[in-house]
Coordinates of C-alpha atoms in Angstrom, one line a residue:
Chain A
M935 CA 29.2 -17.9 -8.3
D936 CA 32.0 -15.3 -7.6
D937 CA 32.7 -14.7 -11.2
K938 CA 29.0 -13.4 -12.0
K939 CA 28.0 -10.0 -12.5
V940 CA 24.5 -9.1 -11.3
I941 CA 22.0 -6.1 -11.2
F942 CA 19.1 -5.9 -8.8
V943 CA 16.5 -3.6 -8.9
E944 CA 14.6 -2.6 -5.9
D945 CA 13.0 0.7 -4.6
S946 CA 13.3 -0.1 -0.9
P947 CA 16.6 1.4 0.6
T948 CA 16.2 -1.4 3.5
M949 CA 15.8 -4.2 0.9
R950 CA 18.6 -3.1 -1.3
R951 CA 20.9 -3.2 2.1
I952 CA 19.5 -6.6 2.7
I953 CA 19.9 -8.1 -0.7
M954 CA 23.5 -6.7 -1.3
N955 CA 24.4 -7.8 2.0
S956 CA 23.4 -11.3 0.9
L957 CA 24.7 -11.2 -2.6
N958 CA 28.3 -10.4 -1.0
K959 CA 27.7 -13.5 1.2
I960 CA 27.0 -15.8 -1.5
G961 CA 30.4 -14.6 -3.1
I962 CA 29.0 -12.2 -5.6
S963 CA 31.2 -9.0 -5.8
Q964 CA 30.1 -7.5 -9.0
V965 CA 26.7 -6.1 -8.1
V966 CA 25.2 -3.1 -9.3
E967 CA 22.1 -1.6 -7.8
A968 CA 19.2 0.3 -9.2
E969 CA 16.1 2.1 -7.5
N970 CA 13.3 1.1 -10.3
G971 CA 13.2 -0.1 -14.1
V972 CA 14.2 3.3 -15.6
D973 CA 17.1 3.4 -13.4
A974 CA 18.0 -0.3 -14.2
L975 CA 17.6 0.1 -17.9
E976 CA 20.0 3.3 -17.8
K977 CA 22.3 1.3 -15.7
I978 CA 22.3 -1.8 -17.9
G979 CA 23.2 0.3 -21.1
D980 CA 25.6 -1.7 -22.9
Q981 CA 27.1 -3.9 -20.0
D982 CA 26.9 -7.6 -19.6
F983 CA 25.1 -9.0 -16.7
D984 CA 24.8 -12.5 -15.7
M985 CA 21.6 -12.3 -14.0
V986 CA 19.0 -9.5 -13.4
I987 CA 17.2 -9.6 -9.9
T988 CA 14.0 -7.3 -9.6
D989 CA 11.2 -6.4 -7.4
W990 CA 7.8 -6.1 -8.8
N991 CA 6.1 -3.4 -7.2
M992 CA 8.1 -0.2 -7.9
P993 CA 7.5 3.4 -9.1
E994 CA 8.3 4.8 -12.6
M995 CA 8.7 1.7 -14.2
N996 CA 7.9 -1.6 -12.3
G997 CA 9.2 -5.3 -12.7
E998 CA 6.6 -6.3 -14.8
E999 CA 7.6 -3.6 -17.3
L1000 CA 11.4 -3.8 -16.9
V1001 CA 10.9 -7.8 -17.6
K1002 CA 9.1 -7.1 -20.8
E1003 CA 11.4 -4.4 -21.8
L1004 CA 14.5 -6.8 -21.3
R1005 CA 12.7 -9.6 -23.0
G1006 CA 11.9 -7.6 -26.0
S1007 CA 15.7 -6.5 -26.4
S1008 CA 17.9 -8.9 -28.4
K1009 CA 20.6 -8.5 -26.0
Y1010 CA 18.6 -9.3 -22.8
K1011 CA 16.1 -11.9 -24.1
D1012 CA 17.8 -14.9 -22.7
T1013 CA 19.5 -13.4 -19.4
P1014 CA 18.3 -15.2 -16.2
I1015 CA 15.8 -12.9 -14.4
L1016 CA 14.9 -13.7 -10.8
M1017 CA 11.8 -11.8 -9.3
I1018 CA 11.9 -11.3 -5.6
T1019 CA 8.6 -9.7 -4.5
T1020 CA 5.7 -9.5 -1.6
R1021 CA 3.1 -10.6 -4.6
G1022 CA 2.5 -14.3 -3.5
M1023 CA -0.8 -15.1 -5.3
Q1024 CA -0.8 -17.9 -7.6
D1025 CA -1.9 -15.5 -10.4
D1026 CA 1.1 -13.6 -9.7
V1027 CA 3.4 -16.1 -10.1
M1028 CA 1.8 -17.3 -13.3
T1029 CA 2.0 -13.7 -14.7
A1030 CA 5.7 -13.6 -13.7
I1031 CA 6.3 -16.8 -15.8
K1032 CA 4.4 -15.9 -18.7
M1033 CA 6.8 -12.6 -18.7
G1034 CA 9.7 -14.9 -19.0
V1035 CA 11.3 -14.7 -15.6
N1036 CA 13.6 -17.7 -14.7
G1037 CA 12.8 -17.6 -10.9
Y1038 CA 10.5 -16.2 -8.3
I1039 CA 11.0 -15.6 -4.6
V1040 CA 8.2 -14.2 -2.1
K1041 CA 9.4 -11.7 0.5
P1042 CA 10.5 -12.5 3.4
F1043 CA 13.3 -14.7 2.1
T1044 CA 16.5 -16.2 3.8
P1045 CA 19.8 -16.1 2.2
E1046 CA 19.7 -19.8 1.9
V1047 CA 16.4 -19.6 -0.4
L1048 CA 18.5 -16.6 -2.4
K1049 CA 21.5 -18.8 -3.0
K1050 CA 19.7 -22.1 -3.8
K1051 CA 17.3 -20.2 -6.4
M1052 CA 20.6 -18.5 -7.8
S1053 CA 22.2 -21.4 -8.3
E1054 CA 19.5 -23.3 -9.8
I1055 CA 19.1 -20.4 -12.2
F1056 CA 22.9 -20.3 -13.2
S1057 CA 23.1 -24.0 -13.5
A1058 CA 20.1 -24.3 -16.0
S1059 CA 21.3 -21.4 -18.0
Chain B
M878 CA -47.3 3.7 -23.2
I879 CA -44.8 3.9 -20.1
K880 CA -41.3 2.4 -20.9
E881 CA -39.8 -0.4 -18.7
I882 CA -37.4 1.5 -16.5
K883 CA -34.1 -0.6 -16.2
S884 CA -31.7 2.1 -15.5
I885 CA -30.9 5.4 -14.2
D886 CA -30.9 6.7 -17.9
D887 CA -34.4 5.3 -18.5
V888 CA -35.7 7.2 -15.3
L889 CA -34.3 10.4 -16.7
A890 CA -35.8 9.9 -20.2
H891 CA -39.0 9.2 -18.3
I892 CA -39.0 12.3 -16.3
E893 CA -38.0 14.3 -19.6
E894 CA -40.9 12.7 -21.6
I895 CA -43.2 13.8 -18.8
H896 CA -41.8 17.3 -18.6
K897 CA -42.2 17.7 -22.0
S898 CA -46.1 16.8 -21.8
M899 CA -46.5 19.6 -19.3
E900 CA -44.9 22.4 -21.5
F901 CA -48.5 23.9 -22.4
N902 CA -49.5 24.6 -18.8
E903 CA -47.8 28.3 -18.4
E904 CA -48.5 28.5 -14.7
L905 CA -47.2 25.2 -13.8
F906 CA -44.1 25.4 -16.3
P907 CA -41.7 27.2 -14.2
I908 CA -42.3 25.0 -10.8
V909 CA -42.3 21.8 -13.2
T910 CA -39.4 22.8 -14.7
D911 CA -37.6 23.3 -11.5
L912 CA -38.7 20.3 -10.1
F913 CA -37.6 18.2 -13.1
L914 CA -34.2 19.7 -12.9
F915 CA -33.8 18.9 -9.4
L916 CA -35.0 15.2 -10.0
K917 CA -32.5 15.1 -12.8
D918 CA -29.7 16.1 -10.5
M919 CA -31.1 14.2 -7.7
I920 CA -31.2 10.8 -9.0
P921 CA -27.7 10.2 -10.4
I922 CA -26.5 11.7 -7.2
L923 CA -28.5 9.0 -5.0
S924 CA -27.4 6.4 -7.4
E925 CA -23.7 7.7 -7.0
A926 CA -24.2 7.8 -3.2
N927 CA -25.5 4.2 -3.3
I928 CA -22.2 3.1 -5.4
S929 CA -19.9 5.1 -3.0
V930 CA -21.3 3.5 0.2
K931 CA -21.3 0.0 -1.3
E932 CA -17.6 0.4 -2.6
S933 CA -16.3 2.2 0.5
T934 CA -18.0 -0.7 2.5
S935 CA -16.5 -3.5 0.5
H936 CA -13.0 -1.6 0.6
L937 CA -12.7 -0.5 4.1
P938 CA -12.2 -4.0 5.6
T939 CA -9.2 -4.5 3.5
A940 CA -7.7 -1.5 4.6
T941 CA -8.3 -2.6 8.3
D942 CA -7.1 -6.2 7.7
N943 CA -3.7 -4.3 6.1
L944 CA -3.5 -2.4 9.1
N945 CA -3.8 -5.3 11.3
S946 CA -1.4 -7.3 9.5
V947 CA 1.2 -4.3 9.5
T948 CA 0.7 -4.3 13.1
Q949 CA 1.2 -8.2 13.5
T950 CA 4.2 -8.2 11.1
T951 CA 5.9 -5.2 13.0
E952 CA 5.4 -7.1 16.2
L953 CA 6.7 -10.5 15.1
A954 CA 9.7 -8.9 13.5
T955 CA 10.6 -6.9 16.6
N956 CA 10.2 -10.0 18.8
E957 CA 12.4 -11.8 16.5
V958 CA 15.0 -9.2 16.5
L959 CA 15.0 -8.7 20.3
D960 CA 15.3 -12.6 20.7
K961 CA 18.2 -12.8 18.5
I962 CA 19.8 -9.6 20.2
E963 CA 19.4 -11.3 23.8
H964 CA 20.8 -14.6 22.4
M965 CA 23.9 -12.8 21.2
S966 CA 24.3 -10.8 24.2
S967 CA 24.4 -14.0 26.4
Q968 CA 26.7 -15.7 23.8
L969 CA 29.1 -12.7 24.0
N970 CA 29.0 -12.8 27.8
A971 CA 29.9 -16.6 27.6
L972 CA 32.7 -15.6 25.0
K973 CA 34.3 -12.8 27.4
S974 CA 34.3 -15.4 30.1
L975 CA 36.2 -17.9 27.9
I976 CA 38.7 -15.2 26.7
R977 CA 39.4 -14.1 30.3
E978 CA 40.0 -17.7 31.1
N979 CA 42.1 -18.0 28.0
K980 CA 40.5 -21.6 27.2
E981 CA 38.5 -23.7 24.7
S982 CA 39.6 -22.0 21.7
D983 CA 37.4 -24.0 19.5
K984 CA 34.3 -23.2 21.8
Q985 CA 35.3 -19.3 21.3
L986 CA 35.3 -19.9 17.7
S987 CA 31.8 -21.4 17.4
I988 CA 30.2 -18.6 19.7
V989 CA 31.6 -15.9 17.1
E990 CA 30.2 -17.8 14.2
D991 CA 26.8 -18.4 16.1
V992 CA 26.7 -14.5 17.0
E993 CA 27.5 -13.8 13.1
N994 CA 24.8 -15.8 12.0
K995 CA 22.4 -14.5 14.6
A996 CA 23.6 -10.9 13.1
N997 CA 22.9 -11.8 9.7
E998 CA 19.3 -13.2 10.4
I999 CA 18.7 -10.0 12.0
I1000 CA 19.5 -8.4 8.8
F1001 CA 16.8 -10.4 7.1
A1002 CA 14.4 -9.8 9.9
F1003 CA 14.4 -6.2 8.6
Q1004 CA 12.5 -7.1 5.4
F1005 CA 9.1 -6.4 7.4
Q1006 CA 10.0 -2.6 6.6
D1007 CA 9.4 -3.2 2.8
I1008 CA 6.5 -5.3 3.4
T1009 CA 4.7 -3.3 6.1
T1010 CA 5.5 -0.3 3.6
Q1011 CA 3.8 -1.9 0.7
Q1012 CA 0.8 -2.8 3.0
L1013 CA 0.5 0.8 4.3
E1014 CA 0.7 2.3 0.6
H1015 CA -2.1 0.0 -0.4
T1016 CA -4.3 1.2 2.7
N1017 CA -3.5 4.7 1.6
R1018 CA -4.8 4.2 -2.0
I1019 CA -7.7 2.8 -0.6
L1020 CA -8.8 5.4 1.8
T1021 CA -7.8 8.3 -0.9
A1022 CA -10.0 6.6 -3.3
V1023 CA -12.9 6.6 -0.6
Y1024 CA -12.2 10.2 0.0
D1025 CA -12.2 11.4 -3.7
K1026 CA -15.6 9.1 -4.1
F1027 CA -17.4 11.0 -1.1
L1028 CA -15.8 14.4 -2.1
S1029 CA -17.1 14.0 -5.7
L1030 CA -20.6 13.2 -4.1
F1031 CA -20.6 16.1 -2.0
E1032 CA -19.4 18.4 -5.2
S1033 CA -22.4 17.1 -7.1
F1034 CA -24.7 18.0 -4.0
E1035 CA -23.5 21.5 -4.5
V1036 CA -24.3 21.5 -8.2
M1037 CA -27.8 20.5 -7.3
R1038 CA -28.1 23.2 -4.7
S1039 CA -27.2 25.9 -7.4
R1040 CA -29.1 24.5 -10.4
S1041 CA -32.8 24.5 -9.0
S1042 CA -34.4 26.6 -6.2
I1043 CA -36.1 23.1 -5.0
G1044 CA -32.6 21.9 -5.1
A1045 CA -31.5 24.7 -2.8
E1046 CA -34.3 24.2 -0.6
V1047 CA -33.9 20.3 -0.4
A1048 CA -30.0 20.9 0.3
M1049 CA -30.9 23.2 3.2
A1050 CA -33.5 21.0 4.4
I1051 CA -31.0 18.0 4.7
E1052 CA -28.5 20.1 6.0
N1053 CA -31.0 21.2 8.7
E1054 CA -32.2 17.5 9.4
F1055 CA -28.3 16.8 9.7
K1056 CA -28.1 19.3 12.4
K1057 CA -31.1 17.9 14.3
E1058 CA -29.7 14.4 13.8
L1059 CA -26.4 15.7 15.2
E1060 CA -28.0 17.1 18.4
R1061 CA -30.3 14.0 18.9
H1062 CA -27.1 11.8 18.5
K1063 CA -24.7 14.1 20.3
E1064 CA -23.4 11.3 22.5
E1065 CA -22.9 8.9 19.4
M1066 CA -21.2 11.5 17.8
E1067 CA -18.9 12.1 20.8
S1068 CA -18.1 8.4 21.0
F1069 CA -17.6 8.4 17.4
Q1070 CA -15.0 11.3 17.5
K1071 CA -13.4 9.6 20.6
R1072 CA -13.3 6.3 18.7
T1073 CA -11.5 7.9 15.8
E1074 CA -9.0 10.2 17.8
D1075 CA -5.2 10.1 17.1
I1076 CA -4.1 8.7 20.7
I1077 CA -0.3 9.1 19.4
H1078 CA -0.9 13.0 19.3
Q1079 CA 2.4 13.4 17.2
N1080 CA 2.7 17.2 17.6
H1081 CA 6.4 18.0 16.5
E1082 CA 6.3 21.5 17.8
F1083 CA 5.8 20.1 21.1
S1084 CA 9.4 19.2 22.4
Q1085 CA 10.5 17.1 25.2
E1086 CA 12.1 20.4 26.4
D1087 CA 8.7 22.0 26.5
I1088 CA 7.2 18.9 28.4
D1089 CA 10.1 19.3 30.9
N1090 CA 9.3 23.0 31.5
F1091 CA 6.0 22.1 32.7
F1092 CA 7.7 20.0 35.7
K1093 CA 10.0 22.9 36.8

């Protein structure tokens, strides 16, 4: 996975450090971080990313709004999206699937789970 | 014929009908008008009070559950981190001995890897910070909503006081009753104050230096 370029969107600075740490350990060095959906869209711009990892509950633009925005664009309609969130209810997972996310991880998670989920998504895409 | 009363609007419409039917009695008219004005103000307030109490009662346990969960999550994560740090410390001690004796390089390497893994696990244990933050934010939203509900109720009460003389008298009577109740249940009130007291007393204007000065 070392050739992949990933953007992750997370409002908690602690979580950003944790995710950045684990992505580096997985071997992904091309990582861009964003604080919320608005920040993510600005940073995505015209760049190409192999995966978007996003939290759900965030200020300004949450994960749900971001996913809808990306799925509505021609460039990102098929880009793999992995959601990492504290929302662990069945309804939340169903909503996420309907939005078009490719994977869903409930916090707290382990680096092994993140690696496994990312590998599965990359293999399927 | 009296219309069937099913809602607050029906009650108010009914009051209005009675009010209109009494308009011809000149002596009674100002008193009745004042009384009807009071009733018109009071009924929605009572209805709102009922809703506020019901909603607050139903949401406050969630806030309490959230706070309990924050306490548990924080404690679990803290213990997890402490366990791992203790393990790392003991492993590093063992490693120190092996390095001093300059032996078992394979074991030295395996200890380093173990310590590295534990360090990574500690990093992941800190996810509790994000989880508890969200639980506290939810609790904060619940408490703010309850506060806003009661604030709007008190504002309505003030409107009732200003719109009719009966309203003002009733408001005064309620306040007097409240004062009497306070006096009657002084012990209970003191116990409530004690139960809700902030035991942390975080006063940032009072430094460690200030405390130390008391001991001089």
